[in-house]
Coordinates of C-alpha atoms and ligand atoms in Angstrom, one line a residue:
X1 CA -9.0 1.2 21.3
X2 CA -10.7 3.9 19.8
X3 CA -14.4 3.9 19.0
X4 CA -15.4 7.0 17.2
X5 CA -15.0 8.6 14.4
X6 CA -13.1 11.6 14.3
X7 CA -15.2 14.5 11.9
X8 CA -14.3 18.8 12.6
X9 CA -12.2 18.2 15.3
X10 CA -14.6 16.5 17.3
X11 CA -14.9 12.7 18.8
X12 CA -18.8 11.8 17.4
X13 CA -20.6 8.5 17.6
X14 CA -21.3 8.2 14.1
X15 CA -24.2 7.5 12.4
X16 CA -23.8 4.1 10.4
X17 CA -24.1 1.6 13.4
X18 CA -20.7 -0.4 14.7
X19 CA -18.2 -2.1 13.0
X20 CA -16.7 -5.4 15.0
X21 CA -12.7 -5.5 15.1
X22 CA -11.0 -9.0 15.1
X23 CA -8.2 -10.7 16.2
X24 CA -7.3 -12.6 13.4
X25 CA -5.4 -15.1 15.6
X26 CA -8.4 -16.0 17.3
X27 CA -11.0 -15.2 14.9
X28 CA -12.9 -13.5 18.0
X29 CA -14.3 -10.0 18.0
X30 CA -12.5 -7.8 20.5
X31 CA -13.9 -4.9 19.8
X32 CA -16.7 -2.6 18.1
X33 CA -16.2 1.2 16.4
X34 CA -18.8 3.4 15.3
X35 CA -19.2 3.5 11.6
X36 CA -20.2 6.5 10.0
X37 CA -23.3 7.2 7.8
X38 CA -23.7 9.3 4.6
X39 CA -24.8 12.4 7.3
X40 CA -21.1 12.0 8.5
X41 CA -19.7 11.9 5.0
X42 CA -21.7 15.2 4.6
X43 CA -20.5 16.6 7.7
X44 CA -16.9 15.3 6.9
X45 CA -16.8 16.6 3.6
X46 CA -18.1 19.8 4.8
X47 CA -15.3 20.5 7.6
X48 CA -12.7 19.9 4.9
X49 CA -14.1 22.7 2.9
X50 CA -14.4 24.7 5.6
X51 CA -10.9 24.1 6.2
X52 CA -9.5 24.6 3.5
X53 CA -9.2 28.1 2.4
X54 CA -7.2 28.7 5.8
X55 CA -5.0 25.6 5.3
X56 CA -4.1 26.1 2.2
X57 CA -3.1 29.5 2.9
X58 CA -1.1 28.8 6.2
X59 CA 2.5 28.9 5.4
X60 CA 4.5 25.7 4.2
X61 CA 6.6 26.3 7.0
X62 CA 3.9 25.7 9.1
X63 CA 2.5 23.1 7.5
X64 CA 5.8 21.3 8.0
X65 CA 6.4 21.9 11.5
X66 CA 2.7 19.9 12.4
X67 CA 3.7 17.6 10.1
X68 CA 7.1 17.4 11.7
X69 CA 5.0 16.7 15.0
X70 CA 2.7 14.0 13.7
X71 CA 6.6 12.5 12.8
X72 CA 7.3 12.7 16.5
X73 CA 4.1 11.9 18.1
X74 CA 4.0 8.8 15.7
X75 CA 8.1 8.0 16.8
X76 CA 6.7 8.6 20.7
X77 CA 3.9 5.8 20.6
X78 CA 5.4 3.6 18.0
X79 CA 5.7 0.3 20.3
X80 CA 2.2 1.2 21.7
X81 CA 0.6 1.5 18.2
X82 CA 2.8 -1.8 16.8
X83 CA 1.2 -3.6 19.5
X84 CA -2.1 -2.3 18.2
X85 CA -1.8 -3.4 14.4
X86 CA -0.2 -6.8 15.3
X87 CA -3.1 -7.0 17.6
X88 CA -6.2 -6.4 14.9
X89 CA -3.8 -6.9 11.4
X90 CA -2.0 -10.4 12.5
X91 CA 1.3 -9.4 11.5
X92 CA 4.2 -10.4 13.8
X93 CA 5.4 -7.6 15.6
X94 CA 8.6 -7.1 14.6
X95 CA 7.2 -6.4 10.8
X96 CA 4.5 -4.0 12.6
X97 CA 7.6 -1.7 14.1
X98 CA 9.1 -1.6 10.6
X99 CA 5.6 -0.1 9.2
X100 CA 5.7 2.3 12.4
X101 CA 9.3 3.8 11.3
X102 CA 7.7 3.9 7.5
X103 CA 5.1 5.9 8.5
X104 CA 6.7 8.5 11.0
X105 CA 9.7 8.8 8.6
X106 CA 7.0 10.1 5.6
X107 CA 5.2 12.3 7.8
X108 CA 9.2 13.6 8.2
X109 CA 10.2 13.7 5.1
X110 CA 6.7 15.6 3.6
X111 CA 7.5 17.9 6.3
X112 CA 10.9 18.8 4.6
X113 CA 9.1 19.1 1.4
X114 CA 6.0 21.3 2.8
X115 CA 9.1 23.7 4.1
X116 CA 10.7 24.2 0.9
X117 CA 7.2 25.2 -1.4
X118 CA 6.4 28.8 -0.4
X119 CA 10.1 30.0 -1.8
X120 CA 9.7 27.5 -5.2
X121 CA 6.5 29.4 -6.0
X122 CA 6.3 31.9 -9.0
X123 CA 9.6 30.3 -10.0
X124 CA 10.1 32.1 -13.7
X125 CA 9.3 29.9 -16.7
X126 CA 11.8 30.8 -19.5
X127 CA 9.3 31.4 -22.8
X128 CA 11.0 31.8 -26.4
X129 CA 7.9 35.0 -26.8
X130 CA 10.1 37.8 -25.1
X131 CA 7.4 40.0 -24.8
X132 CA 5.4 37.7 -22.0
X133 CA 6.9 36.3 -18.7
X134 CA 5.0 33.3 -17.1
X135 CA 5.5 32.2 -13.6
X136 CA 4.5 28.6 -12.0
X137 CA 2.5 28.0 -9.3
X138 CA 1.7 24.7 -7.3
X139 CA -1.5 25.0 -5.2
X140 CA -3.7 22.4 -3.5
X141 CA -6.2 20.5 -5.1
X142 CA -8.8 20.9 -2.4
X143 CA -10.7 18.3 -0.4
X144 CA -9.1 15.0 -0.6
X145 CA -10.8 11.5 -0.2
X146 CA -8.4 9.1 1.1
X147 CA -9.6 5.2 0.9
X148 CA -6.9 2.7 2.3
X149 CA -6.7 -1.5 2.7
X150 CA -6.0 -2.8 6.0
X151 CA -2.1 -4.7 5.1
X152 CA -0.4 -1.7 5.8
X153 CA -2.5 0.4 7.9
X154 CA -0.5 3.7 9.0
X155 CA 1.7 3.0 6.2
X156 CA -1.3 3.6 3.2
X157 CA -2.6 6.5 5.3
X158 CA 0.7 8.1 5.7
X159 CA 2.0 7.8 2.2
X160 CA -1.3 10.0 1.4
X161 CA -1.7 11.9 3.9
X162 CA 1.4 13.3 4.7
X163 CA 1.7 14.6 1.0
X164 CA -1.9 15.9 1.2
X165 CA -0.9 17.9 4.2
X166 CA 2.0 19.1 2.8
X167 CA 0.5 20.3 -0.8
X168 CA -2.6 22.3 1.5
X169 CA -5.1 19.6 1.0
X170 CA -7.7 19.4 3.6
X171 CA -8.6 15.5 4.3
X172 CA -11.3 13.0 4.6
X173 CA -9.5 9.7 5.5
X174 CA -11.5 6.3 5.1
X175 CA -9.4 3.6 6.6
X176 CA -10.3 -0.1 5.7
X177 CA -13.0 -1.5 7.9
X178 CA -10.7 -3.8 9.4
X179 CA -8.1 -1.9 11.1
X180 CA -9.7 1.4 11.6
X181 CA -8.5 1.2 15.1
X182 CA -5.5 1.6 14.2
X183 CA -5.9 5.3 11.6
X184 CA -8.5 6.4 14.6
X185 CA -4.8 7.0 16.4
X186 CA -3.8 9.6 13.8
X187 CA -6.9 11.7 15.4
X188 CA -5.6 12.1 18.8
X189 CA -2.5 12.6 17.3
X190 CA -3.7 15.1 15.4
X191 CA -5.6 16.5 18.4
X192 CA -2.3 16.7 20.4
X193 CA 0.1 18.6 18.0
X194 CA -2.9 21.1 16.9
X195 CA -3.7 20.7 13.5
X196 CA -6.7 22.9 12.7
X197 CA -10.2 21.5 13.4
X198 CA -11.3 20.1 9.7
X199 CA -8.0 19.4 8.0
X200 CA -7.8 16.0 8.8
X201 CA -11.7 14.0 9.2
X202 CA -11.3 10.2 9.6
X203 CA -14.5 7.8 8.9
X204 CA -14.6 4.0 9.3
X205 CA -17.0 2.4 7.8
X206 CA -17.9 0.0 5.0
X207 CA -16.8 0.5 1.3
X208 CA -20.5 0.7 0.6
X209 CA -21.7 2.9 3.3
X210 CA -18.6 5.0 3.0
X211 CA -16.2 4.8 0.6
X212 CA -18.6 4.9 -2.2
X213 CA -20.9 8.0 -1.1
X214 CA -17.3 9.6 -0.1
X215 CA -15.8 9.5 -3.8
X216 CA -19.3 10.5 -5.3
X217 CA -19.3 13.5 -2.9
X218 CA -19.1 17.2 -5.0
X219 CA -17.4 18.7 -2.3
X220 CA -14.2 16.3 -3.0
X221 CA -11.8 16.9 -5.9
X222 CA -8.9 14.6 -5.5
X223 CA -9.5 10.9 -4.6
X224 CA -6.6 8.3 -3.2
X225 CA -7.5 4.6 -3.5
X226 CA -5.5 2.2 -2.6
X227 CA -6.9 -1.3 -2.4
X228 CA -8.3 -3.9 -4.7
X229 CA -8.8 -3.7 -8.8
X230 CA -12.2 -4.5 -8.3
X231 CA -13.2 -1.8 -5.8
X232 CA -10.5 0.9 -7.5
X233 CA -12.4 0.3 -11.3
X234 CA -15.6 1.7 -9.6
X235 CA -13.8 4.3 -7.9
X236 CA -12.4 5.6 -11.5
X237 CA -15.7 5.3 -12.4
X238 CA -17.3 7.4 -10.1
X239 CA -14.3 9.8 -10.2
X240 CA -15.7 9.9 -13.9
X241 CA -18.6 11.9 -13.1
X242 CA -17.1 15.2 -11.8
X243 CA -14.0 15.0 -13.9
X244 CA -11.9 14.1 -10.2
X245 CA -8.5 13.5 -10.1
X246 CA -7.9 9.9 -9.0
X247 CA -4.9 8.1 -7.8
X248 CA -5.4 4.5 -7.9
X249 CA -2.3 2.0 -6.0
X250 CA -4.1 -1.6 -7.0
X251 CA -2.7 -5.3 -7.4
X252 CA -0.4 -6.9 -8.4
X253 CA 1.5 -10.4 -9.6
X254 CA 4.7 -9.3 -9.0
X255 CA 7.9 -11.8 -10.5
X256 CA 10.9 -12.6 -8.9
X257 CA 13.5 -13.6 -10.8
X258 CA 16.7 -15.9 -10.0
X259 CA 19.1 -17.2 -12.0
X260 CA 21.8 -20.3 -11.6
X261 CA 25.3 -17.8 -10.8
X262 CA 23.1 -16.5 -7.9
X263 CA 23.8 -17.2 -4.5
X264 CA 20.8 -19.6 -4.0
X265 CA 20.6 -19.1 -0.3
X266 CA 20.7 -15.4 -0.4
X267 CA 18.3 -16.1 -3.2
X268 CA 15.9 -18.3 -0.9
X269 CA 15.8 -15.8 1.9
X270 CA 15.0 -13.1 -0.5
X271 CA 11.9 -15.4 -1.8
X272 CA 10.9 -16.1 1.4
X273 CA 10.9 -12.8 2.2
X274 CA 9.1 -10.9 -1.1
X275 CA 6.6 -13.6 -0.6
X276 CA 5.7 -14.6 3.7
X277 CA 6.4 -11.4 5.1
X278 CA 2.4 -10.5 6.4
X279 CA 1.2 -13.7 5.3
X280 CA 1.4 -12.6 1.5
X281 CA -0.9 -9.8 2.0
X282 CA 1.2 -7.3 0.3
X283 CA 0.7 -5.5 -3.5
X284 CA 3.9 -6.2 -3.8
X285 CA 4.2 -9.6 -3.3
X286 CA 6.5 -11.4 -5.1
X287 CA 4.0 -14.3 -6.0
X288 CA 5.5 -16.2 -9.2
X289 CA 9.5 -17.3 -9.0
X290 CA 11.1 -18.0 -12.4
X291 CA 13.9 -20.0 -12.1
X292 CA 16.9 -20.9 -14.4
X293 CA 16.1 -24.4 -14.8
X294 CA 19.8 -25.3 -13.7
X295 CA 19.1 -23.9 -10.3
X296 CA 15.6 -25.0 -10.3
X297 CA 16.1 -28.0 -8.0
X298 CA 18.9 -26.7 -5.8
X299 CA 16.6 -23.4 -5.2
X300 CA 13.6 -25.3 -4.7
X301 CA 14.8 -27.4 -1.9
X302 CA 16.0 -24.8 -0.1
X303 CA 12.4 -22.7 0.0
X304 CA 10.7 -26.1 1.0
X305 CA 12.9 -26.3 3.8
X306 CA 12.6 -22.9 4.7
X307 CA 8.9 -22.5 4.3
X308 CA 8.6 -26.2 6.4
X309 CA 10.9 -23.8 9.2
X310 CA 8.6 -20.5 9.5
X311 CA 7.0 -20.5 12.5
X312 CA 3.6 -19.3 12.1
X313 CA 1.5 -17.9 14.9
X314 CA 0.1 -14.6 16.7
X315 CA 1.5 -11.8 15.8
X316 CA 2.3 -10.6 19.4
X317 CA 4.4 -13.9 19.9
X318 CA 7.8 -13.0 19.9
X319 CA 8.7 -16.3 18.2
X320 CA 6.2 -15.6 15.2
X321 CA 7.9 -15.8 11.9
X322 CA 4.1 -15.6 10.0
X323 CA 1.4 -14.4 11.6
X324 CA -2.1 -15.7 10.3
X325 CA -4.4 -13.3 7.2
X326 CA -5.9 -10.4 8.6
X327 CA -9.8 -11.4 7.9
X328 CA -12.1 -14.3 7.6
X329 CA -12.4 -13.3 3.8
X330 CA -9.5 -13.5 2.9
X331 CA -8.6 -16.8 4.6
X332 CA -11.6 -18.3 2.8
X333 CA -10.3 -17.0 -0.3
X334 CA -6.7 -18.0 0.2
X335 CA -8.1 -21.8 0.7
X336 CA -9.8 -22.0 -1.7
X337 CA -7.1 -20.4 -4.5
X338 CA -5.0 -23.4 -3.1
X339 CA -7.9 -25.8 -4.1
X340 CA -8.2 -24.2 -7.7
X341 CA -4.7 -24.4 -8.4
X342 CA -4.8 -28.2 -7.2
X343 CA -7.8 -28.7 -9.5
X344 CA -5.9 -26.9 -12.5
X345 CA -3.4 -29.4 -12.1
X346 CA -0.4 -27.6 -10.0
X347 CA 1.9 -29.7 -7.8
X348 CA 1.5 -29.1 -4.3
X349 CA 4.7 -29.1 -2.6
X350 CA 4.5 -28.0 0.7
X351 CA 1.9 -26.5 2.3
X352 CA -1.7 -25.9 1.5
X353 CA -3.7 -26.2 4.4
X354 CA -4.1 -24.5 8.7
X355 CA -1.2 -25.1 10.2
X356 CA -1.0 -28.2 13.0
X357 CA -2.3 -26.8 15.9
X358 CA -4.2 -23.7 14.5
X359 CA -7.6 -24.2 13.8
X360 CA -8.3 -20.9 16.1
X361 CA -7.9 -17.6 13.5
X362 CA -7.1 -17.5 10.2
X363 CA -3.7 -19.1 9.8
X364 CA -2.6 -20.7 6.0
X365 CA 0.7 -22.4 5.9
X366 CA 3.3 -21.3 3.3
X367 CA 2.2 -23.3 0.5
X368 CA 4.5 -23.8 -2.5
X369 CA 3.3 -25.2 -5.9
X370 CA 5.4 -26.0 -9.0
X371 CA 4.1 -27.2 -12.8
X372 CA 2.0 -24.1 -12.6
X373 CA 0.2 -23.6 -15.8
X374 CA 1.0 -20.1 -17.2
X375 CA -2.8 -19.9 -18.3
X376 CA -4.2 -20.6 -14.5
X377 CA -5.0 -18.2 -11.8
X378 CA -2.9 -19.0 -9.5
X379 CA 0.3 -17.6 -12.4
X380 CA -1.7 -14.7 -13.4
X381 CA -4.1 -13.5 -10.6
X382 CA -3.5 -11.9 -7.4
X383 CA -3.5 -14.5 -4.2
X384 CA -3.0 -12.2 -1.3
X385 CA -1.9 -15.0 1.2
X386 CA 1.6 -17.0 1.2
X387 CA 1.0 -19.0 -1.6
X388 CA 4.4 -18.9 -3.8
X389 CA 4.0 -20.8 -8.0
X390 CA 7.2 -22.1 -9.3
X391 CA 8.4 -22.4 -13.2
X392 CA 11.5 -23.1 -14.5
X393 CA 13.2 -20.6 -17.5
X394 CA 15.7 -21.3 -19.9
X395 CA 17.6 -17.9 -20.2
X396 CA 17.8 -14.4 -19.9
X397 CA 15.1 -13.2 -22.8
X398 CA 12.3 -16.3 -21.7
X399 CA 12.6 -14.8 -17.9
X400 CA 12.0 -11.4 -18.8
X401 CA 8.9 -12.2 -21.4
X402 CA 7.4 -14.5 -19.0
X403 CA 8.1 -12.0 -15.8
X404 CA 6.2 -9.1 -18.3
X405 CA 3.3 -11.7 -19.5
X406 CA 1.1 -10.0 -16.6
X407 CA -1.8 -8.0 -16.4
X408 CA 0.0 -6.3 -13.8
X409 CA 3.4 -4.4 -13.4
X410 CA 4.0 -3.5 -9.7
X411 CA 7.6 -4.8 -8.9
X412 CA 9.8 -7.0 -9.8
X413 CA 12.8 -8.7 -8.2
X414 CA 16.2 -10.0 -9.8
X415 CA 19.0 -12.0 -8.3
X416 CA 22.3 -13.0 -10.7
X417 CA 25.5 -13.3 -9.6
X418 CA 26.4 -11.1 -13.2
X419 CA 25.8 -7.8 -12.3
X420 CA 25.3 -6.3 -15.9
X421 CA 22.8 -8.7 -16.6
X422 CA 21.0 -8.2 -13.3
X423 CA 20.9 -4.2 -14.5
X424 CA 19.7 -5.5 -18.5
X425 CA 16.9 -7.1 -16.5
X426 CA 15.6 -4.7 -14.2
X427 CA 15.9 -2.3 -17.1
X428 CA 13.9 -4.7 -18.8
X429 CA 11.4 -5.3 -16.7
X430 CA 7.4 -3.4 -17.1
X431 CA 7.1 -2.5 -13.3
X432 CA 7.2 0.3 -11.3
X433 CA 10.1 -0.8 -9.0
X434 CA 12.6 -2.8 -9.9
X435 CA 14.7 -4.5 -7.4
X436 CA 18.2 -6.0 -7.9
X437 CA 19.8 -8.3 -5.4
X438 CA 17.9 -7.1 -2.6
X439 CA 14.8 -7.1 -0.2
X440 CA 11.8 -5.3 -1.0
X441 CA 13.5 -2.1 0.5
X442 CA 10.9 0.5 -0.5
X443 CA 12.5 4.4 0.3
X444 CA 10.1 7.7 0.6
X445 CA 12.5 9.4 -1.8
X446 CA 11.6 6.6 -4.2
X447 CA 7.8 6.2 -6.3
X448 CA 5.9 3.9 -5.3
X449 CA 3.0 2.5 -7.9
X450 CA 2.9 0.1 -11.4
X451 CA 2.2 -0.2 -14.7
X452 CA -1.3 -1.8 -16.6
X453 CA -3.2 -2.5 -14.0
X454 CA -1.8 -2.2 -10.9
X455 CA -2.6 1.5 -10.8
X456 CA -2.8 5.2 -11.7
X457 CA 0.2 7.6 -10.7
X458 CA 3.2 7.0 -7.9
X459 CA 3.1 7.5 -4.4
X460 CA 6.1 8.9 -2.3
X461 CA 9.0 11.0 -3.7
X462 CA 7.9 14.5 -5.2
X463 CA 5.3 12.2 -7.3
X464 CA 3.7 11.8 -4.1
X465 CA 3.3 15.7 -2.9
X466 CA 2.3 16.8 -7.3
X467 CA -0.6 14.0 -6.9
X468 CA -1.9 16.4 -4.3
X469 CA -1.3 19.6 -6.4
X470 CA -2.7 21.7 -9.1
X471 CA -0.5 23.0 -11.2
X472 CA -0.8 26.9 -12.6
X473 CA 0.9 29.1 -14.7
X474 CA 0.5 33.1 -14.3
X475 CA 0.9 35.1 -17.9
X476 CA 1.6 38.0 -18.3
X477 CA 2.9 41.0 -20.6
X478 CA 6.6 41.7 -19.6
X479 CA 7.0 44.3 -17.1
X480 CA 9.9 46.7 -17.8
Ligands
NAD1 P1 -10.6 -3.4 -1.0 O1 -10.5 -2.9 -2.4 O2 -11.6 -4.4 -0.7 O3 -10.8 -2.2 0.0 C1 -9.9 -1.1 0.0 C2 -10.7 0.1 0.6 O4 -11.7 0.4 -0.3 C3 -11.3 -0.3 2.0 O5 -11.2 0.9 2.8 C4 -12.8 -0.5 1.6 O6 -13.7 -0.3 2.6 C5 -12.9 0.5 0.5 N1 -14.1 0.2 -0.5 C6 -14.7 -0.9 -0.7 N2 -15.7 -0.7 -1.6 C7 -15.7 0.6 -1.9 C8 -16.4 1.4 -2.9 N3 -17.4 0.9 -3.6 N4 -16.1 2.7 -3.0 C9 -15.0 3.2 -2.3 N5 -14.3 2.5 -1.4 C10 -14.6 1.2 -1.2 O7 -9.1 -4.0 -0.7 P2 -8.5 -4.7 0.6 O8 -9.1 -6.1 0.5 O9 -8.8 -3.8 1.8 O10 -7.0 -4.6 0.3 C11 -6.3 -5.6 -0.5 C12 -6.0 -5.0 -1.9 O11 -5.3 -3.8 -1.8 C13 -5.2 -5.9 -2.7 O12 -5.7 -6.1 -4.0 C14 -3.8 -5.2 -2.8 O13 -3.0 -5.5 -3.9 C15 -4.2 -3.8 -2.7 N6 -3.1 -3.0 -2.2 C16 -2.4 -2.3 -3.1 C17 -1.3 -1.5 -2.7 C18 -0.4 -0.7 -3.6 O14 0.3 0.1 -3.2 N7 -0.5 -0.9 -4.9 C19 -1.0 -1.5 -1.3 C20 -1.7 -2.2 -0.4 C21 -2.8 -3.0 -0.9

């Protein structure tokens, strides 16, 4: 594993101490990387701008060929580096190969974007005054801050960094605490395909000790946040002072909906699956399940059964079907949300503690509650862990107002044997993806962010690469 951080093009030993890196099935430190101090944000921030005049100069063609290299570099080592996040995230391995295809197939597909800008620029803008012509420009918005969570690791990073490249963005890239390992990998990688020293700078370290100082910098004018509404509030804030742009990708409280024509066993695994898969820890976790209340029992049993049946252990274990939460923290915290919602009255109904047999690491079993009141936390505050509330609906227009009572608007999931009313529903629904009769199959072509408070802007698609990009028009009297 990596140990340093990765500022100008050069391996340095950072001035912010060490970090200690976990294995979160063991709850054992198994490893230490420098953190970086606010002289390496300086010097960071300063090999970005130094970069980026050249960078955002060099042709999109070439920006897309390294970008086309990271893509391959990242397909070359993928079982190496799945081995790495299952290793310090928890998540079984088979889900950490999925996130390593994610991320090599944005890098791709930003590269195919990046190839196409140079001929779209100074495209004509028809104007009703016939004697001006105005043309549009896209350029890059200059140094960006990225600031990603540890669920996803090279996914977060990707679905930033990729467009960044691709717009002429020069990069400072501050990967959660917890997994920095893992983003250190996209140095070398960067190192091996040749991107120019400076357009990518990658600093673990603390929120605190980095992340703040980092968004605060002058020298930065776009910042990338994905993470917590706690920490991504500040972040807006600080972006305040300096008029930044900010992208913020936050919580959520995400609904899944299923009603009685559905096919409750395709229903169940679809549950199970927009709620266990890494232990919860996703934004998009599909945390509250409204039911029709004639398929309330029949669905109910089925999930018990199914949660009971998920084998939960190390990630690396080929059996694994759960592996445990990816930091002491969180495991605290997922506890003790389990506790509250007992003390607010919720039925337990499977669940709710370790798992027999795991006391090492940081291991929750799925935990199911029903009679959820709709005023508690556990209905209307992010868990983060695999801890799935139950309530029963009457029809169509109570699931949708109940599904929308949320501070949050990420996703949302329906399942209905009737197709049009699957479609009035999704239509229906205040997220930013909707998905009908399906996993959570999330596509680069696609957006990716929410509405209220589950963020700022969309990630991936063309939303993705214009987050990263100023936008200018050039005026003019006609010529001839
Ligand atoms: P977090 O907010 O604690 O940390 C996220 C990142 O911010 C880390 O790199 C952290 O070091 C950094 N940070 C902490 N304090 C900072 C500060 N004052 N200034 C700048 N940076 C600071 O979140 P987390 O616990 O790592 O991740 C879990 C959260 O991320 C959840 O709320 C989850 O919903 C959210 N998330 C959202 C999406 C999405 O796409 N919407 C995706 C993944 C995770």
């Amino acid at each position: 594993m990596r140990d340093q951080l990765f500022i100008d093009g050069r391996w340095t030993a950072g001035s912010g101490g060490t970090l200690p890196v976990y294995d979160p099935s063991t709850g054992q430190e198994i490893h230490r990387v420098a953190a970086a101090g606010p002289d390496d944000v300086d010097a960071a921030v300063a090999a970005a701008r130094t970069a980026f005049p050249s960078w955002a100069r060099t042709p999109s063609a070439e920006r897309a060929r390294l970008l086309d290299a990271i893509a391959a570099a990242l397909g070359d080592r993928a079982e190496e580096l799945a081995r790495l996040s299952s290793r310090i995230n928890g998540k079984p391995l088979a889900e950490a190969r999925v996130d390593l295809e994610d991320a090599a197939g944005t890098y791709a597909y930003y590269a195919g974007l990046a190839r196409a800008l140079d001929a779209q620029q100074d495209a004509p803008v028809p104007l009703a005054n016939p004697g001006f012509e105005a043309r549009l420009r896209r350029e890059p918005a200059g140094v960006a801050a990225l600031i990603t969570p540890w669920n996803f690791p090279l996914v977060t990073s990707a679905w930033k960094l990729a467009p960044a490249l691709a717009a002429g963005c020069t990069v400072v890239l501050k990967p959660s605490e917890f997994t920095a390992p893992l983003d250190l990998e996209l140095g070398a990688i960067a190192e091996a395909v040749g991107l120019p020293a400076g357009v990518l700078n990658i600093l673990p370290g603390s929120g605190e000790a980095v992340g703040a100082p980092l968004c605060a910098h002058p020298g930065v004018a776009k910042i990338s946040f994905t993470g917590s509404n706690a920490v991504g509030e500040r972040v807006m804030e600080t972006a305040a002072h300096g008029t930044k742009r900010v992208a913020l990708e936050l919580g959520g409280k995400s609904a899944i909906l299923v009603f009685a024509d559905a096919d409750l066993d395709h229903a169940a695994d679809l549950v199970v699956s927009g709620l266990f898969t890494n232990a919860g820890q996703m934004c998009s976790a599909t945390g509250r399940l409204l039911v029709e209340r004639s398929a309330y029992r029949p669905l109910l049993d089925r999930l018990v059964a199914r949660a009971r049946a998920l084998k939960v252990g190390p990630g690396l274990d080929p059996a694994t079907e759960m592996g445990p939460l990816t930091t002491a923290a969180q495991h605290r915290k997922v506890l003790s949300v389990i506790e509250r919602a007992k003390a607010d009255g919720a039925t337990l109904v499977t669940g709710g503690g370790i798992p027999q047999g795991r006391g090492e690491g940081w291991f929750v079993e799925p935990t199911i509650f029903t009679d959820v009141r709709l005023d508690s936390a556990l209905w209307r505050e992010e868990v983060f862990g695999p801890v799935l509330a139950v309530h029963p609906f009457e029809d169509e227009a109570e699931a949708v107002r109940l599904a929308n009572d949320s501070d949050f608007g990420l996703v949302g999931t329906v399942i209905s044997g009737d197709d049009a009313r699957a479609e009035r529903v999704a239509e229906a629904l205040e997220v930013g993806v909707a998905w009908i009769d399906c996993p959570q199959m999330v596509f680069v072509e696609a957006s990716w962010g929410g509405y209220r408070r589950s963020g700022i802007g969309r990630e991936l698609g063309p939303w993705g690469l214009a987050a990263f990009q100023e936008i200018k028009h050039v005026v003019r009297p006609k010529r001839g």
